[in-house]
Amino acid sequence: METKLLWEQIVNKLSKEKLIDQDIVEEYIVTSELLKMSDKEFVILVRSNLGVTILNEFKEVFIYEFKTLLNDYVSVEFSTKEVFEKISKKEEKKEKLIISLPENSLTFDNFIVGSSNKQANLAAKSVAANPGSSFNPLFIYGDSGLGKTHLLQAIKNQALLSNKKVLYLTSEEFTKKVVNALNKGDLNEIEELKNEINSNDFFILDDVQFLSKKDKTNEFFFNIINNFTENGKQLVFSSDKTPELLNGFDKRMITRFNSGLSTPINSLDIPTAKLIIEWEIKKQGLKQKVKEDAVVYLAQNFSDDVRKIKGLVNRLLFFGIQNDLGHIIDLEDVVDLFKDTPSANLGLLNVKKIKEIVGKKYDVTLKAIDGKARTTAIKNARHLSMYFAKIILNHTSTQIGAEFGGRDHSTVLSAISRIEKLIYKEKEFKKIVESLKNEIIGK
């Protein structure tokens, strides 16, 4: 849907449904402009700072209206044109820097080391300095967003400084090269590719798990591994799991992966997350001072991966631009700023735990929530549990249906939609939802 048409429909719906006072609609919404940043990110440009403050009070209403029109959850932010242009200029400068230094910024010097990644960092430094040693191949594994790619790029950049010849590829890039050579059906093409790869001192391959079940590519890959190993040249691989847990590879490949050193990058611990947050704040050039307790709160609640931390700091940057330079960002600021962001440290939170918390509120058993009874208390408990499974655990409607007695996904969507409408229309119900959400995520 075109952005202009989408905005017209939202303004019309807000006017007709009267969820927002008509004076506010006419004064601040009709005069605003919608910008589409991506399929799931929108910015509403408002004429004044007062308008931004007022419309932020109705943020959930806007998210609901976008969802009904686009059939998906989206991010909505409010800004004045002046503030938005300042941010755009900062992002433009940052983009230019990234273009001029694509991966060179990923080094050992700016890799934040803590107990969760210390072992992997030491191993990476060792192979960068002493290629082809006993740590060959070096196999680094761990969940997405914990710094595996940073370490692989750091190895590459350190090796290049030592005048070593390095080939760094993602598994997708490697697969394309091999498939293109094989499809040509020319043995010379295949030999040329082998020679091109084998001429390097380092072969670094990111996300090897995506080579699963690619038999022809893996046959080629196995020959490359043998050549590098026999010639004392360094292999470095990353994956989202240990070699033993990789599926779709034959035993000899798993044996090769295990023949060097396998080392994990574990989930971020709070001290390491705190160091990364402080580093990102400094790197982004946030003008305002951020108090210690605010940084600790972010580390305690949103420390599941580095990418998320960078996103959080970007939001702090946006917040900082909208405030005076003398404003000190404190705990109260960050709690309010991230109140709608689910905490990363949800422990053993699952659908059953959500049902227990909501069921306790309505004095309803788990059996009743999964059953077919439709009293008001049971229906509210069931629908709220489905709603929280969506917004907190980010489960799909099909997953949620399976977890609630095998219900159809359309039933789930209807239940979630009912809860959303009640939130917007009934203030007391909204308070109940906020209270339950805070209890569930441990705030």
Coordinates of N, CA and C in Angstrom, one line a residue, residues 67-251:
K67 N -1.7 -2.1 12.4 CA -1.8 -3.6 12.3 C -3.1 -4.1 11.6
T68 N -4.2 -3.4 11.8 CA -5.4 -3.7 11.2 C -5.4 -3.5 9.7
L69 N -4.6 -2.5 9.2 CA -4.5 -2.2 7.8 C -3.4 -3.1 7.1
L70 N -2.3 -3.3 7.8 CA -1.2 -4.1 7.2 C -1.2 -5.5 7.6
N71 N -2.0 -5.9 8.6 CA -2.1 -7.3 9.1 C -0.7 -7.7 9.6
D72 N 0.0 -6.8 10.3 CA 1.3 -7.1 10.9 C 1.6 -6.0 11.9
Y73 N 2.4 -6.4 12.9 CA 2.9 -5.4 13.9 C 4.0 -4.5 13.3
V74 N 4.0 -3.2 13.5 CA 5.0 -2.3 13.0 C 5.5 -1.4 14.1
S75 N 6.7 -0.8 13.9 CA 7.2 0.2 14.8 C 6.8 1.5 14.4
V76 N 6.3 2.4 15.3 CA 5.9 3.7 15.0 C 6.6 4.7 16.0
E77 N 7.2 5.7 15.4 CA 7.9 6.7 16.2 C 7.3 8.1 15.8
F78 N 7.4 9.0 16.7 CA 6.9 10.4 16.4 C 8.1 11.4 16.5
S79 N 8.2 12.3 15.6 CA 9.3 13.3 15.6 C 8.9 14.6 14.9
T80 N 9.6 15.6 15.3 CA 9.4 16.9 14.5 C 10.3 16.7 13.2
K81 N 10.1 17.5 12.2 CA 10.9 17.5 11.0 C 12.3 17.8 11.3
E82 N 12.5 18.8 12.2 CA 13.9 19.3 12.5 C 14.7 18.2 13.2
V83 N 14.1 17.6 14.2 CA 14.8 16.5 14.9 C 15.1 15.3 13.9
F84 N 14.2 15.0 13.1 CA 14.3 13.9 12.2 C 15.5 14.2 11.2
E85 N 15.6 15.4 10.7 CA 16.7 15.8 9.8 C 18.0 15.7 10.5
K86 N 18.1 16.1 11.8 CA 19.4 16.0 12.5 C 19.8 14.5 12.6
I87 N 18.8 13.6 12.9 CA 19.1 12.2 13.0 C 19.6 11.6 11.6
S88 N 18.9 12.1 10.6 CA 19.2 11.6 9.2 C 20.6 12.0 8.8
K89 N 21.0 13.2 9.2 CA 22.4 13.6 8.9 C 23.4 12.8 9.6
K90 N 23.1 12.5 10.9 CA 24.1 11.6 11.7 C 24.2 10.3 11.0
E91 N 23.0 9.7 10.6 CA 23.0 8.4 10.0 C 23.8 8.4 8.7
E92 N 23.6 9.5 7.9 CA 24.3 9.6 6.6 C 25.8 9.6 6.8
K93 N 26.3 10.4 7.9 CA 27.7 10.4 8.2 C 28.2 9.0 8.5
K94 N 27.4 8.3 9.4 CA 27.8 7.0 9.8 C 27.8 6.0 8.6
E95 N 26.9 6.2 7.7 CA 26.8 5.3 6.5 C 28.1 5.5 5.7
K96 N 28.5 6.8 5.5 CA 29.7 7.0 4.7 C 30.9 6.4 5.3
L97 N 31.0 6.4 6.7 CA 32.1 5.8 7.4 C 32.1 4.3 7.1
I98 N 30.9 3.7 7.2 CA 30.8 2.3 7.0 C 31.3 1.9 5.6
I99 N 30.9 2.8 4.6 CA 31.2 2.5 3.2 C 32.7 2.6 3.0
S100 N 33.4 3.5 3.7 CA 34.8 3.7 3.5 C 35.6 2.6 4.3
L101 N 35.0 2.1 5.4 CA 35.7 1.1 6.2 C 34.8 -0.1 6.4
P102 N 34.5 -0.9 5.3 CA 33.5 -1.9 5.4 C 33.6 -2.9 6.5
E103 N 34.7 -3.6 6.6 CA 34.9 -4.5 7.7 C 36.1 -4.2 8.6
N104 N 37.0 -3.3 8.1 CA 38.2 -3.0 8.8 C 38.0 -2.5 10.2
S105 N 36.8 -2.1 10.5 CA 36.5 -1.6 11.9 C 36.4 -2.8 12.9
L106 N 36.2 -4.0 12.4 CA 36.1 -5.2 13.2 C 37.4 -5.8 13.5
T107 N 38.0 -5.4 14.6 CA 39.3 -5.8 15.0 C 39.3 -6.4 16.4
F108 N 40.5 -6.9 16.8 CA 40.6 -7.4 18.2 C 40.5 -6.3 19.2
D109 N 41.0 -5.1 18.8 CA 41.1 -3.9 19.7 C 39.7 -3.5 20.1
N110 N 38.7 -3.6 19.2 CA 37.3 -3.1 19.6 C 36.4 -4.3 19.8
F111 N 36.9 -5.5 20.0 CA 36.1 -6.6 20.5 C 36.1 -6.6 22.0
I112 N 34.9 -6.4 22.6 CA 34.8 -6.4 24.0 C 34.8 -7.8 24.6
V113 N 35.8 -8.0 25.5 CA 36.1 -9.3 26.0 C 35.5 -9.5 27.4
G114 N 34.8 -10.6 27.7 CA 34.2 -10.9 29.0 C 34.3 -12.4 29.2
S115 N 33.7 -12.9 30.3 CA 33.8 -14.3 30.6 C 33.1 -15.2 29.5
S116 N 32.1 -14.6 28.8 CA 31.3 -15.3 27.9 C 32.0 -15.6 26.5
N117 N 33.1 -14.8 26.3 CA 33.7 -14.9 25.0 C 35.3 -14.9 25.1
K118 N 35.8 -15.0 26.3 CA 37.2 -14.9 26.5 C 38.0 -16.0 25.8
Q119 N 37.5 -17.2 25.9 CA 38.1 -18.4 25.3 C 38.2 -18.3 23.8
A120 N 37.1 -17.9 23.2 CA 37.0 -17.7 21.7 C 38.0 -16.6 21.3
N121 N 38.0 -15.5 22.0 CA 38.9 -14.4 21.7 C 40.4 -14.8 21.7
L122 N 40.8 -15.6 22.7 CA 42.2 -16.1 22.9 C 42.5 -17.0 21.7
A123 N 41.6 -17.9 21.4 CA 41.8 -18.8 20.3 C 42.0 -18.1 18.9
A124 N 41.1 -17.1 18.7 CA 41.1 -16.3 17.5 C 42.5 -15.6 17.4
K125 N 42.9 -14.9 18.4 CA 44.2 -14.2 18.4 C 45.4 -15.2 18.1
S126 N 45.3 -16.4 18.7 CA 46.3 -17.4 18.5 C 46.5 -17.8 17.1
V127 N 45.4 -18.1 16.4 CA 45.5 -18.6 15.0 C 45.9 -17.4 14.1
A128 N 45.5 -16.2 14.4 CA 45.9 -15.0 13.6 C 47.4 -14.8 13.7
A129 N 48.0 -15.1 14.8 CA 49.4 -14.9 15.0 C 50.2 -16.1 14.6
N130 N 49.6 -17.3 14.7 CA 50.3 -18.6 14.4 C 49.5 -19.5 13.5
P131 N 49.3 -19.1 12.3 CA 48.4 -19.9 11.4 C 48.9 -21.3 11.2
G132 N 48.0 -22.3 11.0 CA 48.4 -23.6 10.7 C 48.9 -24.4 11.9
S133 N 48.7 -23.9 13.1 CA 49.1 -24.6 14.3 C 48.2 -25.7 14.7
S134 N 48.2 -26.1 16.0 CA 47.4 -27.2 16.4 C 45.9 -26.8 16.4
F135 N 45.6 -25.5 16.4 CA 44.2 -25.1 16.3 C 43.7 -25.0 14.9
N136 N 43.7 -26.1 14.2 CA 43.4 -26.1 12.8 C 42.5 -27.3 12.4
P137 N 41.2 -27.1 12.0 CA 40.6 -25.7 12.0 C 40.2 -25.2 13.3
L138 N 40.0 -23.9 13.4 CA 39.4 -23.2 14.5 C 37.9 -23.1 14.2
F139 N 37.1 -23.7 15.1 CA 35.6 -23.8 14.9 C 35.0 -23.0 16.1
I140 N 34.4 -21.8 15.7 CA 33.8 -21.0 16.8 C 32.2 -21.1 16.6
Y141 N 31.6 -21.5 17.7 CA 30.1 -21.7 17.6 C 29.4 -20.9 18.7
G142 N 28.2 -20.5 18.4 CA 27.3 -19.8 19.4 C 26.1 -19.2 18.7
D143 N 25.2 -18.7 19.4 CA 24.0 -18.1 18.9 C 24.3 -16.9 18.0
S144 N 23.3 -16.5 17.2 CA 23.4 -15.3 16.4 C 23.5 -14.1 17.3
G145 N 24.4 -13.1 16.8 CA 24.4 -11.8 17.5 C 25.4 -11.7 18.7
L146 N 26.2 -12.7 18.8 CA 27.1 -12.7 20.0 C 28.6 -12.3 19.7
G147 N 28.9 -12.2 18.4 CA 30.2 -11.7 18.0 C 31.1 -12.6 17.2
K148 N 30.5 -13.7 16.7 CA 31.3 -14.7 15.9 C 31.9 -14.0 14.6
T149 N 31.0 -13.3 13.9 CA 31.5 -12.6 12.7 C 32.6 -11.6 13.0
H150 N 32.4 -10.9 14.1 CA 33.4 -9.9 14.5 C 34.8 -10.6 14.7
L151 N 34.8 -11.7 15.4 CA 36.1 -12.4 15.6 C 36.7 -12.9 14.3
L152 N 35.8 -13.4 13.4 CA 36.3 -13.9 12.1 C 36.9 -12.7 11.3
Q153 N 36.3 -11.6 11.3 CA 36.8 -10.4 10.6 C 38.1 -9.9 11.3
A154 N 38.1 -10.0 12.6 CA 39.3 -9.6 13.3 C 40.5 -10.5 13.0
I155 N 40.3 -11.8 12.8 CA 41.3 -12.7 12.4 C 41.8 -12.3 11.0
K156 N 40.8 -12.0 10.1 CA 41.2 -11.6 8.7 C 42.0 -10.3 8.7
N157 N 41.6 -9.3 9.4 CA 42.3 -8.0 9.4 C 43.7 -8.1 10.0
Q158 N 43.8 -8.9 11.1 CA 45.1 -9.1 11.7 C 46.1 -9.9 10.8
A159 N 45.5 -10.9 10.1 CA 46.4 -11.6 9.2 C 46.8 -10.8 8.0
L160 N 45.9 -9.9 7.5 CA 46.3 -9.0 6.4 C 47.4 -8.1 6.8
L161 N 47.4 -7.6 8.1 CA 48.5 -6.7 8.6 C 49.8 -7.5 8.6
S162 N 49.8 -8.8 8.7 CA 51.0 -9.6 8.6 C 51.3 -10.0 7.2
N163 N 50.7 -9.4 6.2 CA 50.9 -9.7 4.8 C 50.6 -11.1 4.4
K164 N 49.6 -11.7 5.1 CA 49.1 -13.0 4.7 C 47.9 -12.8 3.7
K165 N 47.8 -13.8 2.9 CA 46.7 -13.8 1.9 C 45.5 -14.5 2.5
V166 N 44.4 -13.8 2.6 CA 43.2 -14.3 3.3 C 42.0 -14.3 2.4
L167 N 41.2 -15.4 2.4 CA 39.9 -15.5 1.7 C 38.8 -15.6 2.8
Y168 N 38.0 -14.6 2.9 CA 36.8 -14.7 3.8 C 35.5 -14.8 3.0
L169 N 34.7 -15.8 3.3 CA 33.4 -15.9 2.6 C 32.3 -16.3 3.6
T170 N 31.1 -15.9 3.3 CA 30.0 -16.5 3.9 C 29.7 -17.8 3.3
S171 N 28.9 -18.7 3.9 CA 28.6 -20.0 3.3 C 27.8 -19.8 2.0
E172 N 27.0 -18.7 2.0 CA 26.2 -18.4 0.8 C 27.1 -18.1 -0.4
E173 N 28.1 -17.2 -0.1 CA 29.0 -16.8 -1.2 C 29.8 -18.0 -1.7
F174 N 30.3 -18.8 -0.7 CA 31.0 -20.0 -1.1 C 30.2 -21.0 -2.0
T175 N 28.9 -21.2 -1.6 CA 28.1 -22.1 -2.3 C 27.9 -21.6 -3.7
K176 N 27.6 -20.3 -3.9 CA 27.5 -19.7 -5.2 C 28.7 -20.0 -6.1
K177 N 29.9 -19.7 -5.6 CA 31.1 -20.0 -6.3 C 31.2 -21.4 -6.8
V178 N 30.9 -22.3 -5.9 CA 31.1 -23.8 -6.2 C 30.0 -24.2 -7.2
V179 N 28.8 -23.8 -7.0 CA 27.7 -24.2 -7.9 C 27.9 -23.6 -9.3
N180 N 28.3 -22.4 -9.4 CA 28.6 -21.8 -10.7 C 29.7 -22.6 -11.4
A181 N 30.7 -23.0 -10.8 CA 31.8 -23.8 -11.4 C 31.3 -25.1 -11.8
L182 N 30.5 -25.8 -10.9 CA 30.0 -27.1 -11.2 C 29.0 -27.1 -12.4
N183 N 28.1 -26.1 -12.4 CA 27.1 -26.0 -13.5 C 27.7 -25.8 -14.9
K184 N 28.9 -25.2 -14.9 CA 29.5 -25.0 -16.2 C 30.0 -26.3 -16.8
G185 N 30.1 -27.3 -16.0 CA 30.5 -28.7 -16.4 C 31.9 -28.7 -17.0
D186 N 32.7 -27.8 -16.7 CA 34.1 -27.7 -17.2 C 35.1 -28.0 -16.1
L187 N 35.8 -29.0 -16.2 CA 36.8 -29.4 -15.1 C 37.8 -28.3 -14.9
N188 N 38.2 -27.6 -15.9 CA 39.1 -26.5 -15.8 C 38.6 -25.4 -14.8
E189 N 37.3 -25.1 -15.0 CA 36.6 -24.1 -14.1 C 36.7 -24.6 -12.6
I190 N 36.4 -25.8 -12.4 CA 36.5 -26.3 -11.0 C 37.9 -26.3 -10.5
E191 N 38.9 -26.7 -11.3 CA 40.3 -26.6 -10.9 C 40.7 -25.2 -10.6
E192 N 40.3 -24.3 -11.4 CA 40.6 -22.9 -11.2 C 40.1 -22.4 -9.9
L193 N 38.9 -22.7 -9.5 CA 38.3 -22.3 -8.3 C 39.1 -22.9 -7.1
K194 N 39.4 -24.2 -7.2 CA 40.2 -24.9 -6.2 C 41.6 -24.1 -6.0
N195 N 42.2 -23.8 -7.1 CA 43.5 -23.2 -7.0 C 43.4 -21.8 -6.4
E196 N 42.3 -21.1 -6.8 CA 42.1 -19.7 -6.3 C 41.9 -19.8 -4.8
I197 N 41.2 -20.7 -4.2 CA 41.0 -20.8 -2.8 C 42.3 -21.3 -2.1
N198 N 42.9 -22.4 -2.7 CA 44.1 -23.0 -2.1 C 45.3 -22.1 -2.1
S199 N 45.3 -21.0 -2.9 CA 46.4 -20.1 -2.9 C 46.5 -19.2 -1.7
N200 N 45.5 -19.2 -0.9 CA 45.4 -18.3 0.3 C 46.1 -19.0 1.5
D201 N 46.6 -18.1 2.5 CA 47.1 -18.6 3.7 C 46.0 -18.9 4.7
F202 N 44.9 -18.2 4.6 CA 43.7 -18.4 5.5 C 42.5 -18.6 4.6
F203 N 41.7 -19.5 5.0 CA 40.3 -19.7 4.5 C 39.3 -19.6 5.6
I204 N 38.6 -18.5 5.6 CA 37.6 -18.2 6.7 C 36.2 -18.3 6.2
L205 N 35.4 -19.2 6.8 CA 34.0 -19.4 6.3 C 33.0 -19.2 7.4
D206 N 32.1 -18.3 7.2 CA 31.2 -17.9 8.2 C 29.8 -18.6 8.0
D207 N 29.3 -19.1 9.1 CA 28.0 -19.8 9.1 C 28.0 -21.1 8.3
V208 N 28.9 -22.0 8.6 CA 29.0 -23.3 7.9 C 27.7 -24.2 8.0
Q209 N 26.9 -23.9 9.0 CA 25.7 -24.7 9.1 C 24.8 -24.6 7.9
F210 N 24.9 -23.5 7.1 CA 24.1 -23.4 5.9 C 24.6 -24.3 4.7
L211 N 25.7 -25.0 4.9 CA 26.1 -25.9 3.9 C 25.5 -27.3 4.1
S212 N 24.6 -27.4 5.1 CA 24.0 -28.7 5.4 C 23.2 -29.2 4.1
K213 N 23.4 -30.5 3.9 CA 22.7 -31.3 2.8 C 23.1 -30.8 1.4
K214 N 24.2 -30.0 1.3 CA 24.6 -29.6 -0.1 C 25.8 -30.5 -0.4
D215 N 25.4 -31.7 -0.9 CA 26.4 -32.8 -1.1 C 27.6 -32.4 -2.0
K216 N 27.2 -31.9 -3.2 CA 28.3 -31.6 -4.2 C 29.2 -30.5 -3.7
T217 N 28.6 -29.5 -3.0 CA 29.4 -28.4 -2.5 C 30.3 -28.9 -1.4
N218 N 29.7 -29.8 -0.5 CA 30.5 -30.3 0.6 C 31.7 -31.2 0.1
E219 N 31.5 -31.9 -1.0 CA 32.6 -32.7 -1.6 C 33.7 -31.8 -1.9
F220 N 33.4 -30.7 -2.6 CA 34.4 -29.7 -3.0 C 35.0 -29.1 -1.7
F221 N 34.2 -28.8 -0.7 CA 34.6 -28.2 0.6 C 35.6 -29.1 1.3
F222 N 35.3 -30.4 1.3 CA 36.1 -31.4 1.9 C 37.5 -31.5 1.3
N223 N 37.6 -31.3 0.0 CA 38.9 -31.3 -0.7 C 39.7 -30.1 -0.3
I224 N 39.0 -28.9 -0.1 CA 39.7 -27.7 0.3 C 40.3 -27.9 1.7
I225 N 39.4 -28.5 2.6 CA 39.9 -28.7 4.0 C 41.1 -29.5 4.0
N226 N 41.1 -30.6 3.2 CA 42.3 -31.5 3.2 C 43.5 -30.8 2.7
N227 N 43.4 -30.0 1.7 CA 44.5 -29.3 1.1 C 45.1 -28.3 2.1
F228 N 44.3 -27.5 2.8 CA 44.8 -26.5 3.8 C 45.4 -27.2 4.9
T229 N 44.8 -28.3 5.4 CA 45.4 -29.0 6.6 C 46.8 -29.6 6.2
E230 N 46.9 -30.3 5.0 CA 48.1 -30.9 4.6 C 49.2 -29.9 4.4
N231 N 48.9 -28.7 4.0 CA 49.9 -27.7 3.7 C 50.1 -26.7 4.9
G232 N 49.5 -27.0 6.0 CA 49.8 -26.2 7.2 C 49.2 -24.7 7.1
K233 N 48.1 -24.6 6.4 CA 47.5 -23.3 6.2 C 46.2 -23.3 7.1
Q234 N 45.8 -22.1 7.5 CA 44.8 -22.0 8.5 C 43.3 -22.0 8.0
L235 N 42.5 -22.8 8.6 CA 41.0 -22.8 8.4 C 40.3 -22.2 9.6
V236 N 39.3 -21.4 9.4 CA 38.5 -20.9 10.5 C 37.1 -20.9 10.1
F237 N 36.2 -21.6 10.9 CA 34.8 -21.7 10.6 C 34.0 -21.2 11.8
S238 N 32.8 -20.7 11.4 CA 31.8 -20.4 12.5 C 30.5 -21.1 12.2
S239 N 29.7 -21.3 13.3 CA 28.5 -22.0 13.2 C 27.6 -21.6 14.4
D240 N 26.3 -21.9 14.3 CA 25.4 -21.6 15.4 C 25.3 -22.8 16.4
K241 N 26.0 -23.9 16.1 CA 26.0 -25.0 17.0 C 27.3 -25.8 16.9
T242 N 27.6 -26.7 17.9 CA 28.8 -27.5 17.9 C 28.8 -28.4 16.7
P243 N 30.0 -28.9 16.3 CA 30.1 -29.8 15.1 C 29.2 -31.0 15.3
E244 N 29.1 -31.6 16.6 CA 28.4 -32.8 16.9 C 26.9 -32.6 16.6
L245 N 26.4 -31.4 16.7 CA 24.9 -31.1 16.6 C 24.6 -30.7 15.2
L246 N 25.5 -30.6 14.3 CA 25.2 -30.2 12.9 C 24.6 -31.3 12.2
N247 N 23.5 -31.1 11.5 CA 22.8 -32.1 10.7 C 23.1 -31.9 9.2
G248 N 23.0 -32.9 8.4 CA 23.2 -32.8 7.0 C 24.6 -32.8 6.5
F249 N 25.6 -33.2 7.4 CA 27.0 -33.4 7.0 C 27.4 -34.9 7.3
D250 N 28.2 -35.4 6.4 CA 28.6 -36.8 6.7 C 29.7 -36.9 7.8
K251 N 29.9 -38.0 8.3 CA 30.8 -38.2 9.5 C 32.2 -37.7 9.3

